[in-house]
Amino acid sequence: MRIGIAVGDLRRGVAAEELVRQVRSAAERGLSGVWSSQAFGWDALTALAVAGAQVPGIELGTAVVPVPQRHPLVLAGQALSVQAATGNRLTLGIGAGISMMVTDMYGLPADRPATRMREYLSILRPLLRGEAVSHQGDTLTAVGQVGVAGATPPPVLLAALAPAMLRLAGELADGTVTWMTGPQTLADHIVPSVTKAAEAAGRSAPRVVAGLLVSVTNDEQGVRNRVAEQFSLAGQVPEYRAVLDRERAAGPQDVVIVGTENQVERQIRRLEDAGVTDFFAAPFGGPEEQDRTIEVITALAEAEHHRS
């Protein structure tokens, strides 16, 4: 299992210099990749272009870019621009977005998410390959072509929790990327579903990238309380409520990886046993807590490197 780390706003609001420092630190520590989320701060793709252009050698992933507010022609141009700026190291993680935010914030439709995503991927993948598209469908119209010199098509991962999205992740994407999804759900639902879909489509084994909050601490309950407070929305929206219910978790506080060094290591190893191919940790807490967590993540990544 490859081990990476979240950078940018998921850890805390950062200036450009700190963002670059986080990516450089991850590369120097030998972590497999850095993963940038899309929320209400840094644009995830811009963040990776800014930092990745200054730090060579490490995978740069989005986890994830919601696509309803980005037309496939726009996203293809953005992704290929990042590829050109960073030596083709991008892994493009995309998702349907949280329906409440899509409708309330952007005034966009969020019904039939799997139907919309199937159409979106059928346009995006050819565009990333530099092919022209002429598509008039039920949910999208796209006519045009994108070309960026020196850019190659990035792998595409689809954020998927529901069965229909997991089938799409195996059939039309290169795998899936999850957030706040516990080990039992990964083992019993996510991994077998996306793997079966890839096999049925005659595709190679999919990547399963799992992201979770991680905190190495002697105050486990205190961390869980803070996670419950800071990430309370995730426990309420239907998209995350469904996957938390599968894990029999009351909220995000029940799927955080937390405890002493040995306890955290055992919990991360459980993800590998579940079939996760890539794990990225989002260190939680203040600077000292994050530093302690990063040391454990680094040691695990080194151990994985020696095993491979």
Coordinates of C-alpha atoms in Angstrom, one line a residue:
M1 CA 0.0 0.0 0.0
R2 CA 1.4 3.4 -1.0
I3 CA 1.2 6.1 1.7
G4 CA 0.8 9.7 1.0
I5 CA -0.5 12.8 2.8
A6 CA -3.0 15.6 2.4
V7 CA -1.7 19.1 1.8
G8 CA -3.2 22.6 1.9
D9 CA -6.6 23.6 3.4
L10 CA -7.6 20.1 4.6
R11 CA -4.8 20.5 7.2
R12 CA -5.3 24.2 7.8
G13 CA -5.5 27.4 5.8
V14 CA -2.1 28.0 4.2
A15 CA -0.2 30.6 2.3
A16 CA 1.6 29.7 -0.9
E17 CA 4.9 29.3 0.8
E18 CA 3.6 26.9 3.4
L19 CA 1.8 24.9 0.7
V20 CA 5.1 24.4 -1.2
R21 CA 6.8 23.5 2.1
Q22 CA 4.3 20.8 2.8
V23 CA 4.7 19.3 -0.6
R24 CA 8.5 19.5 -0.4
S25 CA 8.5 17.9 3.0
A26 CA 6.4 15.0 1.7
A27 CA 8.7 14.5 -1.2
E28 CA 11.8 14.6 1.0
R29 CA 10.2 12.1 3.4
G30 CA 9.7 9.6 0.6
L31 CA 5.8 9.7 0.8
S32 CA 4.1 8.4 -2.4
G33 CA 2.0 11.4 -3.1
V34 CA 0.3 14.6 -1.9
W35 CA -3.5 15.1 -2.2
S36 CA -5.3 18.4 -2.4
S37 CA -9.0 18.8 -1.7
Q38 CA -11.4 21.3 -3.2
A39 CA -13.3 23.3 -0.6
F40 CA -13.6 27.0 0.0
G41 CA -9.9 28.0 -0.1
W42 CA -7.2 27.0 -2.5
D43 CA -8.3 25.7 -5.9
A44 CA -7.1 22.2 -5.8
L45 CA -5.6 22.1 -9.3
T46 CA -4.0 25.5 -8.9
A47 CA -2.5 24.5 -5.6
L48 CA -0.9 21.4 -7.2
A49 CA 0.5 23.4 -10.1
V50 CA 2.0 26.0 -7.9
A51 CA 3.7 23.5 -5.5
G52 CA 4.3 20.8 -8.0
A53 CA 6.2 23.0 -10.4
Q54 CA 8.7 23.7 -7.5
V55 CA 8.9 20.2 -6.1
P56 CA 9.8 17.3 -8.5
G57 CA 9.2 13.6 -8.3
I58 CA 6.1 13.2 -6.2
E59 CA 2.6 12.3 -7.3
L60 CA 0.1 15.1 -7.2
G61 CA -3.5 14.2 -6.7
T62 CA -6.9 15.9 -6.3
A63 CA -9.2 14.4 -3.7
V64 CA -11.5 15.6 -5.1
V65 CA -12.6 18.2 -7.7
P66 CA -16.4 18.4 -7.8
V67 CA -17.4 18.5 -11.5
P68 CA -20.9 20.0 -11.7
Q69 CA -19.5 23.6 -11.7
R70 CA -16.7 22.7 -14.2
H71 CA -17.6 21.9 -17.8
P72 CA -15.5 19.0 -19.1
L73 CA -13.8 21.3 -21.6
V74 CA -12.8 23.6 -18.8
L75 CA -11.6 20.8 -16.5
A76 CA -9.7 19.1 -19.3
G77 CA -7.8 22.3 -20.0
Q78 CA -7.1 22.8 -16.3
A79 CA -5.9 19.2 -15.7
L80 CA -3.7 19.2 -18.8
S81 CA -2.2 22.6 -17.8
V82 CA -1.2 21.0 -14.4
Q83 CA 0.3 18.1 -16.3
A84 CA 2.4 20.4 -18.5
A85 CA 3.5 22.5 -15.5
T86 CA 4.5 19.5 -13.3
G87 CA 6.0 17.0 -15.7
N88 CA 2.9 14.9 -16.0
R89 CA 2.5 13.8 -12.3
L90 CA -1.2 14.6 -11.8
T91 CA -3.8 12.1 -10.7
L92 CA -7.2 13.7 -11.3
G93 CA -9.7 12.8 -8.6
I94 CA -13.2 14.0 -9.4
G95 CA -16.6 13.7 -7.8
A96 CA -20.3 14.6 -8.2
G97 CA -20.1 17.0 -5.2
I98 CA -22.4 17.2 -2.2
S99 CA -25.9 17.7 -3.7
M100 CA -27.0 20.2 -1.2
M101 CA -24.0 22.5 -2.0
V102 CA -24.4 22.0 -5.8
T103 CA -28.0 23.1 -5.7
D104 CA -27.9 25.7 -2.9
M105 CA -24.6 27.4 -3.7
Y106 CA -24.4 27.1 -7.4
G107 CA -28.0 26.7 -8.5
L108 CA -27.1 23.6 -10.5
P109 CA -29.1 20.4 -10.8
A110 CA -27.9 17.5 -8.7
D111 CA -30.5 14.8 -9.6
R112 CA -29.4 11.6 -11.3
P113 CA -25.8 11.9 -10.2
A114 CA -24.7 8.6 -11.8
T115 CA -26.3 9.4 -15.1
R116 CA -24.7 12.8 -15.1
M117 CA -21.3 11.4 -14.2
R118 CA -21.4 8.7 -16.9
E119 CA -22.0 11.4 -19.5
Y120 CA -19.3 13.6 -18.0
L121 CA -16.7 10.9 -18.0
S122 CA -17.6 9.9 -21.6
I123 CA -16.7 13.4 -22.6
L124 CA -13.8 14.1 -20.3
R125 CA -11.6 11.0 -21.0
P126 CA -11.4 11.7 -24.8
L127 CA -10.7 15.4 -24.1
L128 CA -7.8 14.5 -21.8
R129 CA -6.4 12.3 -24.7
G130 CA -6.5 15.4 -26.9
E131 CA -9.4 14.1 -29.0
A132 CA -12.2 16.3 -30.4
V133 CA -15.7 15.8 -29.0
S134 CA -19.1 16.6 -30.4
H135 CA -21.6 15.6 -27.8
Q136 CA -25.2 16.6 -27.3
G137 CA -26.6 14.6 -24.5
D138 CA -29.3 14.6 -21.8
T139 CA -27.3 16.5 -19.3
L140 CA -24.3 18.0 -21.2
T141 CA -23.4 19.6 -24.5
A142 CA -19.7 19.7 -25.4
V143 CA -18.2 20.5 -28.7
G144 CA -14.5 21.2 -29.0
Q145 CA -11.0 20.0 -28.3
V146 CA -8.2 20.8 -25.8
G147 CA -4.5 20.6 -26.4
V148 CA -1.6 21.6 -24.1
A149 CA 1.9 21.0 -25.4
G150 CA 3.9 18.4 -23.4
A151 CA 0.9 17.2 -21.4
T152 CA -0.2 13.5 -21.3
P153 CA -3.7 12.4 -20.1
P154 CA -3.7 12.0 -16.3
P155 CA -5.3 9.0 -14.6
V156 CA -8.8 9.7 -13.4
L157 CA -10.2 8.5 -10.1
L158 CA -13.9 8.8 -9.2
A159 CA -15.1 9.5 -5.7
A160 CA -17.7 6.8 -5.2
L161 CA -19.7 5.5 -2.3
A162 CA -23.0 4.3 -3.9
P163 CA -23.2 1.1 -6.0
A164 CA -23.9 3.0 -9.3
M165 CA -20.9 5.3 -8.8
L166 CA -18.6 2.4 -7.9
R167 CA -19.6 0.7 -11.1
L168 CA -18.6 3.8 -13.0
A169 CA -15.3 4.0 -11.1
G170 CA -14.4 0.6 -12.3
E171 CA -15.8 0.8 -15.8
L172 CA -14.9 4.3 -16.9
A173 CA -12.3 5.6 -14.5
D174 CA -9.0 4.2 -13.1
G175 CA -10.4 3.5 -9.7
T176 CA -11.9 5.3 -6.8
V177 CA -11.0 7.7 -4.1
T178 CA -12.8 7.9 -0.7
W179 CA -12.9 10.2 2.2
M180 CA -14.0 9.4 5.8
T181 CA -14.8 5.8 4.8
G182 CA -14.0 3.3 7.4
P183 CA -12.1 0.0 7.0
Q184 CA -15.1 -2.3 7.2
T185 CA -16.9 -0.4 4.5
L186 CA -13.8 -0.4 2.3
A187 CA -13.4 -4.1 2.7
D188 CA -17.0 -5.2 2.3
H189 CA -18.3 -2.6 -0.1
I190 CA -15.9 -0.3 -1.8
V191 CA -13.1 -2.6 -2.8
P192 CA -15.1 -5.6 -4.0
S193 CA -17.6 -3.4 -5.9
V194 CA -15.1 -1.3 -7.9
T195 CA -12.9 -4.4 -8.5
K196 CA -15.9 -6.4 -9.9
A197 CA -16.9 -3.5 -12.2
A198 CA -13.3 -3.2 -13.6
E199 CA -13.2 -6.9 -14.2
A200 CA -16.5 -6.9 -16.0
A201 CA -15.3 -4.1 -18.2
G202 CA -12.1 -5.9 -19.0
R203 CA -10.0 -3.3 -17.3
S204 CA -6.9 -3.7 -15.1
A205 CA -7.2 -3.8 -11.3
P206 CA -8.4 -0.4 -10.1
R207 CA -6.7 1.9 -7.6
V208 CA -8.5 2.3 -4.3
V209 CA -7.3 5.5 -2.7
A210 CA -8.6 6.1 0.9
G211 CA -8.2 9.3 2.8
L212 CA -8.8 9.7 6.5
L213 CA -8.1 12.1 9.3
V214 CA -5.1 10.8 11.4
S215 CA -4.0 12.0 14.9
V216 CA -1.2 10.4 17.0
T217 CA -2.1 11.5 20.5
N218 CA -2.4 10.4 24.1
D219 CA -5.8 12.2 24.2
E220 CA -8.0 10.0 22.0
Q221 CA -11.3 11.2 23.3
G222 CA -10.3 14.8 23.0
V223 CA -9.4 14.4 19.4
R224 CA -12.7 12.6 18.6
N225 CA -14.6 15.5 20.3
R226 CA -12.8 18.0 18.2
V227 CA -13.4 16.1 15.0
A228 CA -17.1 15.8 15.8
E229 CA -17.2 19.5 16.2
Q230 CA -15.2 20.6 13.2
F231 CA -16.6 18.0 10.7
S232 CA -20.1 17.9 11.9
L233 CA -21.6 18.7 8.5
A234 CA -20.1 15.5 7.1
G235 CA -22.2 13.5 9.5
Q236 CA -25.4 15.2 8.3
V237 CA -25.3 15.3 4.5
P238 CA -26.8 12.2 2.8
E239 CA -23.7 11.3 0.8
Y240 CA -21.6 10.8 3.9
R241 CA -24.4 9.7 6.2
A242 CA -24.9 6.7 4.0
V243 CA -21.3 5.5 4.2
L244 CA -21.1 6.3 8.0
D245 CA -24.2 4.2 8.5
R246 CA -22.5 1.3 6.7
E247 CA -19.6 1.6 9.1
R248 CA -22.1 1.9 12.1
A249 CA -20.4 5.2 12.9
A250 CA -22.3 7.9 14.7
G251 CA -20.2 10.5 12.9
P252 CA -16.8 11.4 11.5
Q253 CA -15.3 11.1 15.0
D254 CA -15.8 7.4 14.7
V255 CA -13.8 6.9 11.5
V256 CA -10.8 9.1 12.4
I257 CA -7.5 7.1 12.9
V258 CA -6.5 8.1 16.4
G259 CA -4.4 6.9 19.3
T260 CA -0.8 6.2 20.2
E261 CA 1.9 5.4 17.6
N262 CA 1.3 1.7 17.8
Q263 CA -2.5 2.1 17.7
V264 CA -2.4 4.3 14.6
E265 CA 0.0 2.0 12.8
R266 CA -2.4 -1.0 13.4
Q267 CA -5.4 1.0 12.2
I268 CA -3.6 2.0 9.0
R269 CA -2.4 -1.6 8.4
R270 CA -6.1 -2.6 8.6
L271 CA -6.7 -0.5 5.5
E272 CA -4.2 -2.5 3.6
D273 CA -5.9 -5.7 4.7
A274 CA -9.1 -4.2 3.3
G275 CA -7.6 -4.0 -0.1
V276 CA -6.8 -0.3 -0.2
T277 CA -4.0 0.4 -2.7
D278 CA -3.2 3.9 -1.6
F279 CA -3.7 5.7 1.7
F280 CA -3.4 9.4 2.3
A281 CA -3.4 10.8 5.8
A282 CA -4.8 14.1 6.7
P283 CA -2.9 15.1 9.9
F284 CA -5.4 16.5 12.4
G285 CA -4.7 19.1 15.2
G286 CA -2.3 21.8 16.0
P287 CA 1.3 22.0 14.6
E288 CA 2.8 19.8 17.3
E289 CA 0.1 17.1 16.9
Q290 CA 0.5 17.2 13.2
D291 CA 4.3 16.9 13.4
R292 CA 3.9 13.8 15.7
T293 CA 1.5 12.3 13.2
I294 CA 3.7 13.0 10.2
E295 CA 6.6 11.2 11.9
V296 CA 4.5 8.0 12.2
I297 CA 3.2 8.3 8.6
T298 CA 6.8 8.7 7.4
A299 CA 8.0 5.6 9.2
L300 CA 5.1 3.6 7.8
A301 CA 5.9 4.8 4.3
E302 CA 9.6 3.8 4.7
A303 CA 8.5 0.4 5.9
E304 CA 6.2 0.0 2.9
H305 CA 9.0 1.0 0.5
H306 CA 11.3 -1.6 1.9
R307 CA 8.6 -4.3 1.6
S308 CA 7.8 -3.5 -2.0

